[in-house]
CSV table of C-alpha atoms in Angstrom, one decimal:
chain,number,residue,atom,x,y,z
A,1,MET,CA,-19.7,-25.0,5.4
A,2,LYS,CA,-22.8,-27.5,5.7
A,3,ASN,CA,-23.8,-28.8,2.6
A,4,ILE,CA,-27.3,-27.7,1.2
A,5,ILE,CA,-28.3,-31.0,-0.2
A,6,LYS,CA,-30.5,-32.7,2.2
A,7,THR,CA,-28.9,-36.4,1.9
A,8,ARG,CA,-31.9,-37.3,3.9
A,9,ILE,CA,-34.2,-37.0,0.9
A,10,GLN,CA,-35.3,-40.4,-0.3
A,11,VAL,CA,-37.3,-39.6,-3.3
A,12,VAL,CA,-35.9,-42.7,-5.1
A,13,LEU,CA,-37.1,-42.5,-8.7
A,14,MET,CA,-34.6,-45.2,-9.9
A,15,GLY,CA,-37.4,-47.7,-10.1
A,16,PHE,CA,-39.5,-45.6,-12.5
A,17,SER,CA,-38.0,-47.0,-15.4
A,18,LEU,CA,-38.9,-50.5,-14.4
A,19,ILE,CA,-42.5,-50.0,-12.8
A,20,ILE,CA,-44.3,-47.7,-15.0
A,21,GLY,CA,-47.5,-49.5,-16.1
A,22,VAL,CA,-47.0,-52.6,-13.8
A,23,GLY,CA,-48.8,-51.3,-10.8
A,24,CYS,CA,-51.7,-52.7,-8.8
A,25,SER,CA,-54.3,-52.0,-11.6
A,26,ASP,CA,-52.7,-55.0,-13.4
A,27,PHE,CA,-54.7,-57.4,-11.2
A,28,LEU,CA,-57.3,-55.2,-9.5
A,29,GLU,CA,-58.4,-53.2,-12.6
A,30,GLU,CA,-58.6,-50.0,-10.8
A,31,THR,CA,-56.2,-47.1,-10.3
A,32,ASP,CA,-53.8,-47.4,-7.2
A,33,PRO,CA,-53.1,-43.9,-5.8
A,34,SER,CA,-49.8,-45.1,-4.3
A,35,ASN,CA,-48.3,-46.2,-7.7
A,36,ILE,CA,-46.4,-43.1,-8.5
A,37,THR,CA,-45.5,-42.8,-12.3
A,38,ALA,CA,-43.5,-40.3,-14.2
A,39,ASP,CA,-46.6,-38.7,-15.8
A,40,SER,CA,-48.2,-38.3,-12.3
A,41,TYR,CA,-45.2,-37.1,-10.6
A,42,PHE,CA,-43.4,-34.3,-12.7
A,43,LYS,CA,-45.9,-31.6,-12.0
A,44,THR,CA,-44.1,-28.8,-10.0
A,45,ALA,CA,-40.8,-27.2,-9.4
A,46,GLU,CA,-40.4,-29.1,-6.1
A,47,HIS,CA,-40.7,-32.5,-8.2
A,48,ALA,CA,-38.2,-31.3,-10.4
A,49,GLU,CA,-35.9,-30.5,-7.5
A,50,THR,CA,-36.3,-33.9,-5.8
A,51,SER,CA,-35.9,-35.7,-9.0
A,52,VAL,CA,-32.6,-34.2,-9.4
A,53,TYR,CA,-31.7,-35.1,-5.8
A,54,SER,CA,-32.4,-38.6,-6.5
A,55,ILE,CA,-29.6,-38.5,-9.2
A,56,TYR,CA,-27.1,-37.6,-6.6
A,57,SER,CA,-28.0,-40.4,-4.3
A,58,ASN,CA,-26.2,-43.1,-6.3
A,59,LEU,CA,-22.9,-41.3,-5.7
A,60,ARG,CA,-22.6,-42.7,-2.2
A,61,SER,CA,-23.5,-46.2,-3.4
A,62,VAL,CA,-19.8,-47.5,-3.9
A,63,ARG,CA,-18.3,-45.7,-0.8
A,64,GLY,CA,-19.7,-48.0,2.1
A,65,GLY,CA,-18.7,-51.2,3.6
A,66,SER,CA,-17.4,-53.0,6.6
A,67,TYR,CA,-15.8,-56.6,7.0
A,68,GLY,CA,-16.8,-57.5,3.5
A,69,GLY,CA,-14.8,-54.6,2.0
A,70,SER,CA,-16.3,-51.9,-0.2
A,71,PRO,CA,-16.7,-51.3,-3.9
A,72,TRP,CA,-14.4,-48.1,-4.0
A,73,LEU,CA,-11.4,-50.5,-2.9
A,74,MET,CA,-11.8,-52.2,-6.5
A,75,LEU,CA,-10.1,-49.3,-8.0
A,76,GLU,CA,-7.2,-49.2,-5.3
A,77,PHE,CA,-6.3,-52.8,-5.4
A,78,ALA,CA,-6.1,-52.8,-9.0
A,79,THR,CA,-3.2,-50.4,-9.0
A,80,GLY,CA,-1.1,-52.7,-6.9
A,81,LEU,CA,-0.3,-50.0,-4.5
A,82,ALA,CA,-2.6,-51.1,-1.6
A,83,ASP,CA,-2.4,-53.6,1.1
A,84,SER,CA,-5.0,-55.0,3.4
A,85,ASP,CA,-5.4,-56.9,6.5
A,86,LEU,CA,-9.1,-57.9,5.7
A,87,GLY,CA,-8.6,-61.6,4.8
A,88,GLN,CA,-12.3,-62.4,4.2
A,89,ALA,CA,-12.9,-59.7,1.8
A,90,ASP,CA,-12.8,-62.0,-1.3
A,91,ASN,CA,-13.8,-59.3,-3.6
A,92,SER,CA,-10.6,-57.2,-2.6
A,93,ASN,CA,-8.2,-60.0,-2.5
A,94,ILE,CA,-9.1,-61.4,-6.1
A,95,ILE,CA,-8.6,-58.1,-7.6
A,96,ARG,CA,-5.3,-57.4,-5.7
A,97,ASN,CA,-4.0,-60.8,-6.9
A,98,LEU,CA,-5.2,-60.1,-10.5
A,99,THR,CA,-7.5,-63.1,-10.3
A,100,ASN,CA,-10.7,-61.1,-10.7
A,101,THR,CA,-13.8,-62.6,-12.1
A,102,SER,CA,-17.3,-61.5,-13.2
A,103,ASP,CA,-18.8,-62.6,-10.0
A,104,ASN,CA,-17.1,-59.6,-8.0
A,105,ALA,CA,-19.6,-57.8,-6.0
A,106,TYR,CA,-17.7,-54.7,-6.5
A,107,GLY,CA,-18.1,-54.6,-10.3
A,108,LYS,CA,-21.7,-55.3,-10.0
A,109,SER,CA,-22.3,-52.3,-7.3
A,110,TYR,CA,-20.5,-49.9,-9.8
A,111,TRP,CA,-22.6,-51.3,-12.8
A,112,ASP,CA,-26.1,-51.1,-10.8
A,113,SER,CA,-25.5,-47.8,-9.0
A,114,SER,CA,-24.3,-46.2,-12.3
A,115,PHE,CA,-27.2,-47.3,-14.4
A,116,GLN,CA,-29.6,-46.6,-11.6
A,117,GLY,CA,-28.3,-42.8,-11.5
A,118,ILE,CA,-28.4,-42.7,-15.3
A,119,ALA,CA,-32.2,-44.0,-15.1
A,120,ASN,CA,-32.9,-41.2,-12.7
A,121,ALA,CA,-31.2,-38.7,-14.9
A,122,ASN,CA,-33.1,-39.7,-17.9
A,123,LEU,CA,-36.3,-39.4,-16.2
A,124,ALA,CA,-35.4,-35.8,-15.1
A,125,ILE,CA,-34.1,-34.8,-18.5
A,126,ALA,CA,-37.2,-36.1,-20.1
A,127,ASN,CA,-39.7,-34.8,-17.8
A,128,ILE,CA,-38.5,-31.6,-16.3
A,129,PRO,CA,-38.9,-29.4,-19.4
A,130,ASP,CA,-42.6,-29.7,-19.6
A,131,ILE,CA,-42.9,-28.4,-15.9
A,132,ALA,CA,-44.4,-24.8,-15.5
A,133,MET,CA,-41.5,-23.1,-13.4
A,134,ASP,CA,-38.8,-20.5,-13.4
A,135,GLU,CA,-36.8,-21.2,-16.6
A,136,GLY,CA,-33.4,-20.2,-14.9
A,137,GLN,CA,-34.0,-22.9,-12.3
A,138,LYS,CA,-35.3,-25.3,-14.8
A,139,ASN,CA,-32.1,-24.9,-17.0
A,140,GLN,CA,-29.8,-25.3,-13.7
A,141,LEU,CA,-31.6,-28.5,-12.7
A,142,LEU,CA,-31.1,-29.7,-16.3
A,143,GLY,CA,-27.6,-29.0,-16.0
A,144,GLU,CA,-27.1,-31.0,-13.0
A,145,ALA,CA,-28.9,-33.7,-14.4
A,146,ARG,CA,-26.7,-33.8,-17.6
A,147,PHE,CA,-23.4,-33.5,-15.5
A,148,LEU,CA,-24.4,-36.5,-13.3
A,149,ARG,CA,-25.6,-38.7,-16.2
A,150,ALA,CA,-22.3,-37.7,-17.8
A,151,TYR,CA,-20.3,-38.6,-14.7
A,152,TYR,CA,-22.0,-42.0,-14.1
A,153,TYR,CA,-21.3,-43.0,-18.0
A,154,TYR,CA,-17.7,-41.6,-17.5
A,155,ASN,CA,-17.2,-44.3,-14.9
A,156,LEU,CA,-18.9,-46.9,-16.6
A,157,VAL,CA,-16.9,-46.7,-19.9
A,158,ARG,CA,-13.7,-46.5,-18.1
A,159,ILE,CA,-14.3,-49.3,-16.0
A,160,PHE,CA,-16.2,-51.7,-18.2
A,161,GLY,CA,-15.6,-50.3,-21.9
A,162,SER,CA,-18.3,-50.8,-24.3
A,163,VAL,CA,-21.7,-50.7,-22.3
A,164,PRO,CA,-25.5,-50.0,-23.2
A,165,LEU,CA,-26.0,-46.3,-24.1
A,166,ILE,CA,-29.5,-45.3,-22.8
A,167,THR,CA,-30.6,-41.7,-22.9
A,168,ASP,CA,-34.3,-42.0,-22.5
A,169,PRO,CA,-36.5,-43.4,-19.9
A,170,ILE,CA,-37.2,-47.0,-20.5
A,171,ASP,CA,-40.1,-49.4,-19.2
A,172,LEU,CA,-40.9,-53.1,-19.6
A,173,SER,CA,-42.1,-52.6,-23.1
A,174,SER,CA,-39.0,-50.4,-24.4
A,175,GLU,CA,-37.0,-51.5,-27.1
A,176,ASN,CA,-34.1,-50.7,-25.0
A,177,LEU,CA,-34.9,-52.9,-22.2
A,178,TYR,CA,-32.2,-55.4,-23.2
A,179,ALA,CA,-29.9,-53.0,-24.8
A,180,THR,CA,-26.9,-53.9,-26.8
A,181,GLN,CA,-23.4,-52.4,-26.2
A,182,GLU,CA,-22.5,-48.9,-27.6
A,183,THR,CA,-19.0,-48.0,-29.1
A,184,VAL,CA,-16.8,-46.3,-26.7
A,185,GLU,CA,-16.5,-43.4,-29.3
A,186,ASN,CA,-20.2,-42.9,-29.2
A,187,ILE,CA,-20.5,-43.1,-25.4
A,188,TYR,CA,-17.9,-40.4,-24.9
A,189,ALA,CA,-19.6,-38.4,-27.5
A,190,VAL,CA,-22.8,-38.4,-25.4
A,191,ILE,CA,-20.6,-37.6,-22.3
A,192,VAL,CA,-19.3,-34.7,-24.0
A,193,GLU,CA,-22.6,-33.3,-25.3
A,194,ASP,CA,-24.1,-33.7,-21.8
A,195,LEU,CA,-21.2,-31.6,-20.2
A,196,THR,CA,-21.2,-29.1,-22.7
A,197,THR,CA,-24.8,-28.4,-22.5
A,198,ALA,CA,-24.3,-28.3,-18.6
A,199,GLU,CA,-21.8,-25.8,-19.3
A,200,ALA,CA,-24.6,-23.4,-21.0
A,201,SER,CA,-27.3,-24.1,-18.4
A,202,GLY,CA,-26.5,-21.0,-15.9
A,203,LEU,CA,-25.0,-22.9,-13.2
A,204,PRO,CA,-23.1,-20.7,-10.7
A,205,PHE,CA,-19.1,-21.3,-10.9
A,206,ASN,CA,-18.9,-22.2,-7.4
A,207,ASP,CA,-21.5,-21.8,-4.5
A,208,GLY,CA,-20.6,-24.0,-1.6
A,209,THR,CA,-23.8,-26.0,-1.6
A,210,GLY,CA,-22.5,-29.4,-2.6
A,211,LYS,CA,-24.6,-29.3,-5.9
A,212,VAL,CA,-23.1,-29.3,-9.3
A,213,THR,CA,-21.6,-26.2,-10.2
A,214,LEU,CA,-20.0,-24.8,-13.5
A,215,GLY,CA,-16.6,-25.3,-11.8
A,216,ALA,CA,-17.2,-29.0,-11.5
A,217,VAL,CA,-18.6,-29.3,-15.0
A,218,LYS,CA,-15.4,-27.8,-16.6
A,219,SER,CA,-13.2,-29.6,-14.2
A,220,LEU,CA,-14.9,-33.0,-15.2
A,221,LEU,CA,-14.9,-31.9,-19.1
A,222,SER,CA,-10.9,-31.4,-18.6
A,223,SER,CA,-10.6,-34.8,-17.2
A,224,VAL,CA,-12.9,-36.4,-20.1
A,225,TYR,CA,-10.7,-34.6,-22.7
A,226,LEU,CA,-7.6,-35.8,-21.1
A,227,THR,CA,-8.8,-39.3,-21.1
A,228,MET,CA,-9.9,-39.1,-24.9
A,229,ALA,CA,-6.4,-38.0,-25.8
A,230,GLY,CA,-5.0,-41.2,-24.4
A,231,ASN,CA,-6.1,-45.0,-24.5
A,232,PRO,CA,-8.4,-46.1,-25.9
A,233,LEU,CA,-9.4,-43.6,-28.4
A,234,GLN,CA,-5.9,-41.9,-28.7
A,235,LEU,CA,-7.2,-38.7,-30.1
A,236,GLY,CA,-3.9,-36.9,-29.3
A,237,ASN,CA,-3.0,-33.2,-29.3
A,238,GLU,CA,-6.3,-31.7,-30.2
A,239,TYR,CA,-8.0,-33.2,-27.0
A,240,TYR,CA,-4.6,-32.7,-25.0
A,241,GLN,CA,-5.4,-28.9,-25.9
A,242,LYS,CA,-9.1,-29.1,-25.0
A,243,ALA,CA,-8.3,-30.6,-21.6
A,244,ALA,CA,-5.9,-27.8,-21.1
A,245,ASP,CA,-8.1,-25.2,-22.1
A,246,LYS,CA,-10.8,-26.5,-19.7
A,247,ALA,CA,-8.5,-26.8,-16.9
A,248,LYS,CA,-7.1,-23.2,-17.4
A,249,GLU,CA,-10.7,-21.8,-17.3
A,250,VAL,CA,-11.1,-23.5,-13.7
A,251,ILE,CA,-7.7,-22.1,-12.9
A,252,ASP,CA,-8.2,-18.6,-14.3
A,253,SER,CA,-11.6,-18.3,-12.5
A,254,ALA,CA,-9.7,-18.1,-9.1
A,255,GLU,CA,-12.7,-19.8,-7.4
A,256,TYR,CA,-10.6,-22.5,-6.2
A,257,SER,CA,-7.3,-22.8,-4.2
A,258,LEU,CA,-5.1,-25.4,-2.6
A,259,PHE,CA,-5.9,-25.8,1.1
A,260,PRO,CA,-2.6,-24.5,3.1
A,261,THR,CA,-2.6,-27.6,5.1
A,262,TYR,CA,-3.5,-31.3,4.4
A,263,ALA,CA,-5.7,-31.4,7.6
A,264,ASP,CA,-8.2,-29.3,5.7
A,265,LEU,CA,-8.8,-32.2,3.1
A,266,HIS,CA,-10.2,-34.3,5.8
A,267,ASP,CA,-11.9,-31.7,8.0
A,268,PRO,CA,-15.7,-31.7,7.7
A,269,GLU,CA,-15.9,-28.2,8.4
A,270,GLN,CA,-14.2,-27.6,4.9
A,271,ASN,CA,-16.6,-29.5,2.9
A,272,ASN,CA,-17.4,-27.8,-0.5
A,273,THR,CA,-15.1,-25.1,0.0
A,274,GLY,CA,-11.4,-24.2,-1.1
A,275,GLU,CA,-10.0,-27.3,-2.8
A,276,ASN,CA,-13.1,-29.3,-2.8
A,277,ILE,CA,-14.7,-28.8,-6.2
A,278,PHE,CA,-17.2,-31.7,-6.3
A,279,MET,CA,-18.0,-34.0,-3.4
A,280,VAL,CA,-20.4,-36.8,-2.2
A,281,GLN,CA,-22.5,-35.4,0.4
A,282,TYR,CA,-22.9,-37.0,3.9
A,283,GLU,CA,-24.4,-35.6,7.3
A,284,ALA,CA,-23.6,-37.2,10.5
A,285,PHE,CA,-26.3,-39.2,12.5
A,286,VAL,CA,-28.5,-38.8,9.4
A,287,ASP,CA,-26.7,-40.1,6.5
A,288,PRO,CA,-23.3,-40.4,7.7
A,289,SER,CA,-20.3,-41.2,5.7
A,290,ASP,CA,-19.4,-45.0,6.2
A,291,TRP,CA,-15.9,-45.7,4.9
A,292,GLN,CA,-14.0,-44.7,8.2
A,293,PRO,CA,-14.1,-48.6,9.6
A,294,LEU,CA,-12.1,-49.4,6.2
A,295,VAL,CA,-9.3,-46.9,6.8
A,296,ILE,CA,-8.6,-48.0,10.4
A,297,PRO,CA,-6.2,-50.7,11.3
A,298,TYR,CA,-7.7,-54.1,12.1
A,299,ASN,CA,-8.8,-54.4,15.7
A,300,MET,CA,-6.0,-52.0,17.1
A,301,ASN,CA,-8.7,-50.4,19.5
A,302,ILE,CA,-8.0,-47.0,18.5
A,303,SER,CA,-11.2,-45.6,17.2
A,304,ALA,CA,-14.7,-45.0,18.6
A,305,TYR,CA,-16.2,-47.2,15.9
A,306,SER,CA,-16.8,-50.8,17.0
A,307,GLU,CA,-15.9,-52.0,13.4
A,308,GLN,CA,-12.3,-51.6,12.6
A,309,THR,CA,-11.3,-53.5,9.6
A,310,GLY,CA,-7.9,-52.7,8.1
A,311,ALA,CA,-9.4,-52.9,4.7
A,312,ILE,CA,-7.1,-50.7,3.0
A,313,TYR,CA,-3.7,-49.2,3.7
A,314,ALA,CA,-0.6,-47.9,1.6
A,315,ASN,CA,1.9,-50.4,0.1
A,316,LEU,CA,5.2,-49.7,1.9
A,317,ASP,CA,7.1,-49.9,-1.3
A,318,PHE,CA,4.8,-47.1,-2.7
A,319,ILE,CA,5.4,-45.1,0.4
A,320,ASN,CA,9.2,-45.4,-0.1
A,321,SER,CA,8.7,-44.1,-3.6
A,322,TYR,CA,8.1,-40.5,-2.4
A,323,ASP,CA,11.0,-38.3,-2.3
A,324,GLU,CA,12.9,-37.9,1.0
A,325,GLY,CA,11.4,-35.0,2.8
A,326,ASP,CA,7.9,-35.1,1.0
A,327,LYS,CA,5.6,-33.7,3.6
A,328,ARG,CA,2.7,-35.9,2.3
A,329,ILE,CA,4.3,-39.1,3.8
A,330,ALA,CA,5.0,-37.2,7.3
A,331,GLU,CA,3.1,-38.6,10.2
A,332,LYS,CA,-0.6,-37.6,9.9
A,333,GLU,CA,-0.2,-35.7,6.7
A,334,PHE,CA,-1.7,-38.3,4.1
A,335,TYR,CA,-0.7,-41.3,6.2
A,336,TYR,CA,-0.8,-42.3,9.8
A,337,THR,CA,1.4,-45.2,11.5
A,338,THR,CA,0.5,-44.4,15.1
A,339,TYR,CA,-2.6,-43.4,17.0
A,340,THR,CA,-3.9,-43.3,20.5
A,341,SER,CA,-5.6,-46.0,22.4
A,342,LYS,CA,-9.4,-45.7,22.7
A,343,PHE,CA,-8.9,-46.8,26.3
A,344,ASP,CA,-6.2,-44.3,27.3
A,345,ARG,CA,-5.7,-41.5,24.9
A,346,ASP,CA,-2.4,-40.9,26.5
A,347,GLU,CA,-1.2,-44.4,25.2
A,348,THR,CA,0.4,-44.4,21.6
A,349,ILE,CA,-0.1,-47.6,19.7
A,350,VAL,CA,2.1,-48.4,16.6
A,351,LEU,CA,-0.2,-49.7,13.8
A,352,GLY,CA,2.2,-51.6,11.6
A,353,GLY,CA,1.3,-49.8,8.3
A,354,TYR,CA,0.7,-46.4,6.5
A,355,PHE,CA,-3.0,-46.0,6.9
A,356,LEU,CA,-5.0,-43.4,4.9
A,357,TYR,CA,-5.2,-40.3,7.1
A,358,LYS,CA,-6.4,-38.2,4.1
A,359,HIS,CA,-10.0,-40.1,4.7
A,360,PHE,CA,-9.8,-40.1,8.3
A,361,ASP,CA,-12.5,-38.0,10.5
A,362,ILE,CA,-10.7,-37.3,13.6
A,363,VAL,CA,-13.9,-36.2,15.7
A,364,ALA,CA,-15.8,-39.2,14.4
A,365,ASN,CA,-12.9,-41.6,15.4
A,366,LEU,CA,-12.2,-40.0,18.9
A,367,ASP,CA,-15.9,-39.6,19.9
A,368,THR,CA,-18.9,-39.7,17.8
A,369,ALA,CA,-18.6,-42.8,15.5
A,370,SER,CA,-20.6,-41.0,12.9
A,371,SER,CA,-18.9,-39.0,10.1
A,372,ASP,CA,-20.1,-36.2,8.1
A,373,LEU,CA,-16.9,-36.0,6.0
A,374,ASN,CA,-17.5,-35.9,2.4
A,375,TRP,CA,-15.9,-37.8,-0.2
A,376,ASP,CA,-13.8,-35.9,-3.0
A,377,LEU,CA,-14.7,-36.7,-6.5
A,378,ILE,CA,-12.9,-33.8,-8.0
A,379,ARG,CA,-10.4,-31.5,-6.1
A,380,TYR,CA,-8.5,-28.5,-7.3
A,381,ALA,CA,-5.0,-30.3,-7.1
A,382,GLU,CA,-6.2,-32.7,-9.9
A,383,VAL,CA,-7.3,-29.7,-12.2
A,384,LEU,CA,-3.9,-28.3,-11.8
A,385,LEU,CA,-2.1,-31.4,-12.7
A,386,ILE,CA,-4.5,-32.1,-15.7
A,387,TYR,CA,-3.6,-28.7,-16.8
A,388,ALA,CA,0.1,-29.3,-16.4
A,389,GLU,CA,0.1,-32.6,-18.3
A,390,ALA,CA,-2.2,-31.5,-21.1
A,391,SER,CA,-0.4,-28.2,-21.9
A,392,ASN,CA,3.0,-30.1,-21.8
A,393,GLU,CA,1.9,-32.5,-24.5
A,394,VAL,CA,1.0,-29.6,-26.7
A,395,SER,CA,3.7,-27.0,-25.9
A,396,GLY,CA,6.3,-28.5,-23.7
A,397,PRO,CA,6.7,-27.3,-20.1
A,398,THR,CA,5.6,-23.6,-20.0
A,399,ALA,CA,5.8,-21.2,-17.2
A,400,ALA,CA,2.1,-21.7,-16.4
A,401,ALA,CA,2.6,-25.5,-16.4
A,402,TYR,CA,5.4,-25.1,-13.9
A,403,ASP,CA,3.2,-22.9,-11.8
A,404,ALA,CA,0.5,-25.3,-11.7
A,405,VAL,CA,2.6,-28.3,-10.4
A,406,ASN,CA,4.9,-26.2,-8.3
A,407,GLY,CA,2.1,-25.1,-6.1
A,408,ILE,CA,1.3,-28.6,-5.3
A,409,ARG,CA,5.0,-29.4,-4.7
A,410,THR,CA,5.4,-26.1,-2.4
A,411,ARG,CA,2.7,-27.4,-0.2
A,412,ALA,CA,4.6,-30.9,0.2
A,413,GLU,CA,7.8,-28.9,0.9
A,414,LEU,CA,9.5,-30.1,-2.3
A,415,PRO,CA,11.8,-27.9,-4.4
A,416,ASP,CA,10.3,-26.3,-7.7
A,417,LEU,CA,10.6,-28.4,-10.8
A,418,ALA,CA,12.6,-26.3,-13.3
A,419,GLY,CA,14.5,-26.9,-16.7
A,420,LEU,CA,13.0,-30.1,-17.6
A,421,SER,CA,12.5,-31.5,-21.4
A,422,LYS,CA,9.1,-32.4,-22.3
A,423,ASP,CA,9.7,-36.1,-21.6
A,424,GLN,CA,11.1,-35.4,-18.2
A,425,PHE,CA,8.3,-33.0,-17.4
A,426,ARG,CA,5.7,-35.7,-18.3
A,427,GLU,CA,7.0,-38.3,-16.1
A,428,ALA,CA,7.5,-35.8,-13.2
A,429,ILE,CA,3.8,-34.7,-13.7
A,430,TRP,CA,2.6,-38.5,-13.7
A,431,LYS,CA,4.7,-39.2,-10.5
A,432,GLU,CA,3.2,-36.0,-8.8
A,433,LYS,CA,-0.4,-37.3,-9.7
A,434,TRP,CA,0.3,-40.7,-8.3
A,435,HIS,CA,1.6,-39.3,-4.9
A,436,GLU,CA,-0.9,-36.4,-4.6
A,437,LEU,CA,-4.0,-38.1,-5.6
A,438,SER,CA,-3.2,-41.5,-4.0
A,439,TYR,CA,-6.0,-43.8,-2.8
A,440,GLU,CA,-8.6,-41.2,-4.2
A,441,ASN,CA,-9.9,-43.5,-7.0
A,442,VAL,CA,-7.8,-41.8,-9.6
A,443,THR,CA,-4.6,-43.7,-10.1
A,444,TRP,CA,-6.0,-46.8,-11.9
A,445,PHE,CA,-7.8,-44.6,-14.4
A,446,ASP,CA,-4.6,-42.8,-15.1
A,447,MET,CA,-2.9,-46.3,-15.5
A,448,VAL,CA,-5.4,-47.4,-18.2
A,449,ARG,CA,-5.4,-44.0,-19.9
A,450,LEU,CA,-1.6,-43.9,-20.3
A,451,LYS,CA,-1.1,-47.7,-20.4
A,452,LYS,CA,1.5,-47.2,-18.0
A,453,GLY,CA,2.4,-48.7,-14.5
A,454,PHE,CA,4.4,-46.8,-11.9
A,455,ASN,CA,7.7,-49.0,-10.8
A,456,VAL,CA,7.8,-48.0,-7.1
A,457,THR,CA,11.5,-49.4,-6.9
A,458,THR,CA,12.8,-47.5,-9.8
A,459,GLY,CA,10.4,-44.4,-9.6
A,460,THR,CA,9.9,-44.7,-13.4
A,461,PHE,CA,6.9,-45.6,-15.6
A,462,GLU,CA,6.7,-48.9,-17.8
A,463,ASP,CA,4.2,-50.3,-20.0
A,464,PHE,CA,0.9,-51.4,-18.3
A,465,VAL,CA,1.0,-54.8,-19.9
A,466,GLY,CA,3.8,-56.6,-18.1
A,467,HIS,CA,3.9,-54.2,-15.4
A,468,GLN,CA,4.7,-56.2,-12.2
A,469,PHE,CA,3.3,-55.3,-8.7
A,470,ALA,CA,5.8,-55.0,-6.1
A,471,TYR,CA,4.3,-58.1,-4.3
A,472,GLY,CA,4.2,-60.3,-7.5
A,473,PRO,CA,1.4,-60.2,-9.8
A,474,THR,CA,1.9,-58.9,-13.5
A,475,LEU,CA,-0.5,-57.1,-15.4
A,476,THR,CA,-2.1,-58.4,-18.8
A,477,GLU,CA,-4.0,-57.0,-21.5
A,478,ARG,CA,-7.3,-57.9,-19.8
A,479,GLU,CA,-6.8,-55.7,-16.9
A,480,LEU,CA,-7.2,-52.7,-18.9
A,481,LEU,CA,-11.1,-53.2,-18.2
A,482,PHE,CA,-13.0,-55.1,-15.4
A,483,PRO,CA,-15.4,-57.8,-16.3
A,484,ILE,CA,-19.1,-57.1,-17.0
A,485,PRO,CA,-21.0,-58.7,-14.0
A,486,THR,CA,-22.1,-62.1,-14.4
A,487,ASP,CA,-25.8,-61.3,-13.7
A,488,GLU,CA,-26.0,-58.6,-16.2
A,489,LEU,CA,-24.7,-61.2,-18.8
A,490,ARG,CA,-27.4,-63.7,-17.7
A,491,ASN,CA,-30.2,-61.0,-17.7
A,492,ASN,CA,-29.2,-59.7,-21.1
A,493,GLU,CA,-28.0,-62.0,-23.8
A,494,ASN,CA,-27.2,-59.1,-26.0
A,495,LEU,CA,-24.2,-58.2,-23.8
A,496,VAL,CA,-20.8,-59.5,-24.7
A,497,GLN,CA,-18.0,-60.0,-22.0
A,498,ASN,CA,-14.8,-58.3,-22.2
A,499,ALA,CA,-11.9,-60.2,-23.3
A,500,GLY,CA,-9.9,-62.4,-20.9
A,501,TYR,CA,-12.8,-62.9,-18.4
């Protein structure tokens, strides 16, 4: 289904928080009609809609890239489960080798895009209530804005820890222009408040448009509660129960289902349907998704794209950690090791690695070199696994928890889990998450939440600190967070760098 969010809309309000009051009138002493401010903009229902569309735009900021790599790779190389043939991508290499610094452009991209999204959300949340428009539409738009602000802060607090907490629009005269860092506890409190407010905003449970839905709100809230139960807050069983309850609400809605085949996961025709709860939206030839060159082997001439970077592929030791017979590692399910030559589609080329087929747009690579494949931020398989893990922590492995994980295993053509102790079931779910949600920017967050690493040789989990990657480097305490970008520390003397950087 084609997404309804028009990604071509470029009403970029991210600069409002910095430009209000500093237009041409400062030196001409007259009003500049081109100097749009929040006061002059937020007048109609259309203004409300476009202001919310602008908040979505920053979801795409960390997905693109080419021979310099891409910010989303940051969270994959930090797991120790990804390899690369892109030697010049220094930002990737220093993360992969655990020699990361605060000068890394990937971290700067996450910081900037998240706070730009938050600035846009703050403008919408502050100004939409005063617009004369349909109240139901108004509440839904505010629900979308609240969800997106929560999503950006959820990324920031997990990646960087204590960051500035800004919930109102700011300008050059604002006290918060050089904000201090807020505690992690208080940041999570605002995230939960935003999501619970969004829950009550009248959003449809699922509508296939690509916009925020009630299903997305409840799914994200289940993830937030699960994280709050673990590191760093360690709130335990109360929050495991909250996570299980929210995930169960999504499951019981019957609005989502696992795709019958893995091919559906990377078919643009399935955008915003079935298993896809919330996605970053793209449109071929208008605003195409731009990660395809990253998941294509380096200069093997298999694709219609001119750029073929080999920026990321699966570590072979990780591939070998899947159970024998797991369909996910069969050729062209989650991964691909061969493809046809772009010069002769009857010729098969052996690629020399396990590349990421779950992110591979077939039509774009065979023909168009322009992809409208969306990027999954929340998919139903993750909600099932959240429910299984969280409910096990509270009650042990119940029939409903087994049902949740065994649906995923059935699709992978693996036998059902059964007869496990609470501890055995816990690690079985963790392993299922590592294998099912691989290379979807989920695994590193789980590693930090659990303070665990997956030993791909033994198939068991061990403490995060001291966990050795298959290719050598060993995690330390500092890798539980990424460094605050150097530019931010220079621009704001109130910020304090994370330990170890």
